[in-house]
Amino acid sequence: MHFDLIIIGMGLSGLMAAKTAAESGKKVLIVGKGMGSLCLFSNTIDLLGQFPKAKKMRDGLSQWIKDHPEHPYSHAGPEKIVEALSSFLSLFPPPYSFQTIEEMNCLIPTSAGTLRPTYLIPMTMVGGTLIDEGRTLIVGFKGFKDFYALYVGDQLKCRGITLSLPGPLHDEITATALARLMEKKSFRENIGKEIKKQLREETRVGFPALLGLHHPITVKENLEEIIGVQIFEIPIPPPSIPGMRIFNRFKQWLIQEGVSFLPGYSVSKAMAKGRRCEGIEVLHPPVITSYSADRYILATGRFIGGGLKADREKIFEPIFNLPVPQPPSRESWFGTNFFSETPHPIHQTGILTNPSFQPVNEKGELTLENLWAAGSILAHHHSIDEKSREGIEIATGYMAAKNALEK
Amino acid sequence: MRFATPASPLEVKSRKIPSAMEKKSWPKNNSDVCIRCATCMAICPVSRVTPKFPGPKQAGPGSERFRRPNEPSVDGWIDLCIGCHLCDMVCSSGVNISELNLIAKAKYLDERGRPFRDWLLTHSTLYGSLGSLFSPFVNYLLRNSIIKRIAEAVLRIDRRRELPGYESSTFKQWFKKRHSEGTRKVAYFYGCYTNANEVDVGKATVQVLEANGLEVILPPQRCCGIPMLGNGDFKGAEKMARYNVPSLLQTIRSGFDIIFSSTSCGHMIKHEYSHLLSIPGADEVAQHIFDIFEFLRNLKESNGLNTRFKELSLKAAYFAPCHLRALGIGLPALEILRLIPGLKIDPIEADCCGMGGTFGFKKEKYEISEEIGRDLAEAVDRLKPDIILSDCEGCRMQIRHLTGLKVLHPIQILRDALS
């Protein structure tokens, strides 16, 4: 089948590119495995968590762009970053919308009991930014191993309690099972009443982020009504329920808009003729299916998503075999200390692009005329340390599609 | 750079793998590459509703490390994997989790033995024509509450589950009387359920193909074997595959493509025959077998689709079965149905219907099956459709059971729009 644009990668950058292209009425295919890092890391939208909380994001970002001319944000530019973020936000109208706290980074509690800076947060997490004020009760569930309320509470200087669940749920329960139960009124009411009973002078209750997959705000408001105080969600280890909410919303919207949504199988090969990509192949043994398009966007992520791979000697990009600038030898991939001050050199590797997000080689020459790249696979960012993952994905996914469709 | 010469850029059809060499480079099912990221845990429909199943991460690659061929199986819960393949599809490390589960399930059941019920549920192909012959009597028995109570007590087939009734005339009998005509021929793999229980799906498929100028032929065929495979009975499934593959190969080598209307049969023949059962010739069959809507979409791409649709003012909801998704062909039924004027069609946002073929009939699994399906029923409730469409007979059974609404195969609606 032939498309105007094929996007390779199912993560946030690929989804943003697909949304952007669909809005301009193009025939779009998005193909890839998994859900990117959405159900791994993403609970909130980080833009640049690195600089102090007190600074307005606008100013911080301008300064960052001035200081880092090669950074993906600098290629996108401040206005386009704002445009991309509003495009993302338009997919999440109230009640489950995202907001900033006065256009600055805010600190939200995590399931490790630390405070973490982030930028856009869903309505269910707003209460967590106020954890310093008044008293908070942290609630966990017996059998749910990804959130220890007593530990989290201890770290955050709050009281923690662990609720016991009825019957067979007692032994072990997963985040998705709990999120599903939260959407059952009777379950929620029992939880709410039990917490109300155990509430002392606390004015706020923090839950692990699993207040329902489909209607988190209904769950939140209903629980607030029963307990009588504000409640909020605290991000937990994977799978991330808030990340799944983001993925599901994109998926629903894209299918509704007629985008060909092809999850499940990786692109096994790309075919080029001269300087143009002419098609891709998807291997689903024993069948290989080919698809072609006028333009392609590579948004396959770094190592976890399989966008970059490494063997004993080198790091490479498996689909187009694009040049990947990297440390000279394997010995220099990592610093000596796991928690070192500076990022590990391996986290610098990525695809070089020109300011239009088209992959180039070390000399700055285009590798393929009709290929763009977006998301964490790009070089010149340290999204882990910068706390910029989702911001980069949203901004570059948006810009890659805009640039690709302009040409 | 590592580029091969391109196939024709507008190529629609799937390409045959050129040499056996490439087969060696197929991804191996290596459970050690699991990075425990838990994406599969996000999607598993079973572990979402019951703590009895530990979920794909633990049941698949997690437990695989402790499994030894010569040691007895300890996977008491492995039978709860519903076989939806959703975990395989989200694993970014490329672990085929459901395959690990299926092999472990087969070993577990080989050791413990299978109840007669499982044999009965997986061999409906043997008594399908008898069921049709005596359909009024058989259907009466299948609906009789005393019989259902006995079936539950003796066979452990849950009495809350409706047993599919038989039609008085099979699809094959209907087709025999028909004189199919067209400028080009295609072959149709209709499957047992279409033949004996939902004959109109077969009729609609034939009528739509004929309306597109295609003559339909029926190659000799038996059950695809997916009920057996789903119950960990590799030998039973292989027996079916070894009958079907030579028959389908002969059809293909005479120059005909093969169409299926059941996505479960289709997934079985196209992918499991080769990948899991290693049936000689299955690779070649896989290159020439298509889902009916995938085939129609290919016609549309080459401007060969009959789109003289009449208006259907209908509000429909569409559910994409797990095996359709596992085919990796997107949602072709949705794409084609959207061409019908007046038809409003919304996808149902649910991951799995919970039927899992024979899974939902079993007493010890019925409640899990219903609980998974409840999420789908709630999603349907939000859409308030007149009618629901789904490409898989198992899904249709479950959705009827849970919603009481009219549920059809999308091809039946397409036929209505063409007639």
XYZ file of C-alpha atoms in Angstrom, chain A residues 33 266-268 300-319 321-322 324 326 330 333 346 349 351 377, chain B residues 2 27 33 92-94:
40
model
C 6.052 -2.388 18.225
C 8.710 -4.148 13.687
C 9.926 -2.775 10.425
C 12.547 -5.276 9.326
C 11.934 4.308 16.931
C 13.496 5.574 20.144
C 16.850 4.564 21.554
C 17.833 1.249 23.101
C 14.641 0.173 24.885
C 12.489 0.694 21.827
C 15.038 -0.912 19.507
C 15.712 2.291 17.556
C 19.395 1.891 18.379
C 21.108 -1.435 18.851
C 24.525 -2.370 20.080
C 26.753 -5.334 19.452
C 30.144 -5.978 21.046
C 31.881 -3.273 19.063
C 29.455 -0.584 18.061
C 26.104 1.085 18.287
C 24.005 1.111 15.114
C 20.620 2.068 13.735
C 19.081 -1.149 12.386
C 16.506 -0.009 9.796
C 21.771 1.982 8.929
C 22.057 5.722 9.538
C 25.456 7.021 14.661
C 29.410 7.382 19.310
C 33.007 0.141 24.137
C 30.378 3.889 26.739
C 26.438 6.188 25.645
C 24.612 8.617 20.879
C 20.972 10.261 14.935
C 16.614 8.615 18.811
C 22.732 -1.935 3.947
C 13.668 -13.595 15.197
C 16.080 -10.804 25.977
C 9.627 -4.229 22.116
C 12.282 -6.860 22.830
C 10.618 -9.316 20.465
